[in-house]
mmCIF file of C-alpha atoms in Angstrom:
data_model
loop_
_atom_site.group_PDB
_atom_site.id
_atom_site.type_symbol
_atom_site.label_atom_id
_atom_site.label_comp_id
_atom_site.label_asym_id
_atom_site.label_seq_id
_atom_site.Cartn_x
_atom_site.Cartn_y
_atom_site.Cartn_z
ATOM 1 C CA UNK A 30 0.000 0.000 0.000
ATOM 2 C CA UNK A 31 1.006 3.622 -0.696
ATOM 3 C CA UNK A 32 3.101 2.563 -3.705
ATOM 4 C CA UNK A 33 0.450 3.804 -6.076
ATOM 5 C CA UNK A 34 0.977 7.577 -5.981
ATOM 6 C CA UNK A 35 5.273 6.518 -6.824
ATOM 7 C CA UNK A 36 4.531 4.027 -9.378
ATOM 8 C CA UNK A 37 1.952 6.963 -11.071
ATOM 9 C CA UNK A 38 4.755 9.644 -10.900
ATOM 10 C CA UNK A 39 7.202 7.320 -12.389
ATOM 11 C CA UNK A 40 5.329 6.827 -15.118
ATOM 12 C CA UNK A 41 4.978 10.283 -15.904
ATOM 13 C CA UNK A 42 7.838 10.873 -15.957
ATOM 14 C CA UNK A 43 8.681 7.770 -18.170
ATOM 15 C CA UNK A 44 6.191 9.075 -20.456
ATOM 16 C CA UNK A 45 7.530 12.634 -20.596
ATOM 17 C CA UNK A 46 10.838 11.101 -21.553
ATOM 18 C CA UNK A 47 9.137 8.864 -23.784
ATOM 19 C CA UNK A 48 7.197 11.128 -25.992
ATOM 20 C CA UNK A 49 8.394 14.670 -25.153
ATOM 21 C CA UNK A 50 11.069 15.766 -28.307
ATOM 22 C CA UNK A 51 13.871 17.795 -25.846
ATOM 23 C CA UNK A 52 16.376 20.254 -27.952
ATOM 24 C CA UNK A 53 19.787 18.588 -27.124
ATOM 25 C CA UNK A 54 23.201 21.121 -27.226
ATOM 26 C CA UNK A 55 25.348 18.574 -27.978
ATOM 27 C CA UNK A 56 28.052 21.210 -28.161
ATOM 28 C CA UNK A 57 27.412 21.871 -24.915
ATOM 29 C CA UNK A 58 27.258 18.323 -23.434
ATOM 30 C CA UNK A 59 30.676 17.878 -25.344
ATOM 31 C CA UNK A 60 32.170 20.649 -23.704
ATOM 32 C CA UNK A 61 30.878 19.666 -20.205
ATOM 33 C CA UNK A 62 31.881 15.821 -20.310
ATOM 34 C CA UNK A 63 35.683 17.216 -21.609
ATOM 35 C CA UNK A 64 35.926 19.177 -18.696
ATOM 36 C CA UNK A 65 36.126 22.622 -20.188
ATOM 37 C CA UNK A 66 34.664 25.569 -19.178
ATOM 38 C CA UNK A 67 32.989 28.462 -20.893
ATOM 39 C CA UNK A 68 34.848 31.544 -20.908
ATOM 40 C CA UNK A 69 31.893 33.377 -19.203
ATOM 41 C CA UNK A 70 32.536 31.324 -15.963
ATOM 42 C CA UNK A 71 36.156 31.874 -15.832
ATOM 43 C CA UNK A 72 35.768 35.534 -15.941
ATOM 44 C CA UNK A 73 33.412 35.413 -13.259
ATOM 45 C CA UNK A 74 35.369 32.805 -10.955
ATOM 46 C CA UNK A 75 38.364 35.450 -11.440
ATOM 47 C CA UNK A 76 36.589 38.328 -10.654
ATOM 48 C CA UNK A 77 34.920 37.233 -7.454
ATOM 49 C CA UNK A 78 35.347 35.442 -4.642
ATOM 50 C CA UNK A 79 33.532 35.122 -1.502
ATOM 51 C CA UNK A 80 36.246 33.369 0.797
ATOM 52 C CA UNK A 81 38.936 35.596 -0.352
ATOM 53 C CA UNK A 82 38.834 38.252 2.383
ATOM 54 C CA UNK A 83 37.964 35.337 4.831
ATOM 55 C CA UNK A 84 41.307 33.658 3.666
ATOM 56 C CA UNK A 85 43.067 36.675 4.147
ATOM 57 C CA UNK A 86 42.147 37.246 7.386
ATOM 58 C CA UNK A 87 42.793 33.632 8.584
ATOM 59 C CA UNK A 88 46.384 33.620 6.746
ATOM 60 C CA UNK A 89 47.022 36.633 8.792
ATOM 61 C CA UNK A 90 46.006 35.459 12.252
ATOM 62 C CA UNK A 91 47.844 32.362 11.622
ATOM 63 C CA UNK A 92 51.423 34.202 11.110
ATOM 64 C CA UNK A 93 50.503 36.562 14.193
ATOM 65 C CA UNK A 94 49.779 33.264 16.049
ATOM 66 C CA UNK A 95 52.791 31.523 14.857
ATOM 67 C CA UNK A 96 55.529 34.406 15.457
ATOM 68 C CA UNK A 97 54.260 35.067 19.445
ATOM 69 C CA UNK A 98 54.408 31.370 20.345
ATOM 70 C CA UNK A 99 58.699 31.373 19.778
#
């Protein structure tokens, strides 16, 4: 019991696959399974990032820390 509402999704679904035509970027997929990145991303990743001033701070404390324990 309670299976029923599972199974009926599933087939849904199935049948969406199924019969649905989807508009495949192959180009993309390629790029994506090779690894590479689009140039878009990389500019972005470069420009900002959100641990950097944590990192900073933490590299900092961590000399401080170091130098008065001597």
């Amino acid at each position: 019991m309670g299976r029923g509402r599972a199974k009926a999704k599933q087939t849904k679904v199935a049948r969406d696959l199924k019969y649905r035509s989807y508009d495949t970027d192959f180009a993309s997929l390629e790029r994506e399974l090779r690894g590479e990145s689009n140039e878009i991303t990389a500019e972005l990743e470069d420009e900002y990032d959100p641990y950097a001033e944590l990192a900073d701070q933490y590299a900092d404390s961590d000399i401080d820390e170091g130098s008065s324990q001597h």
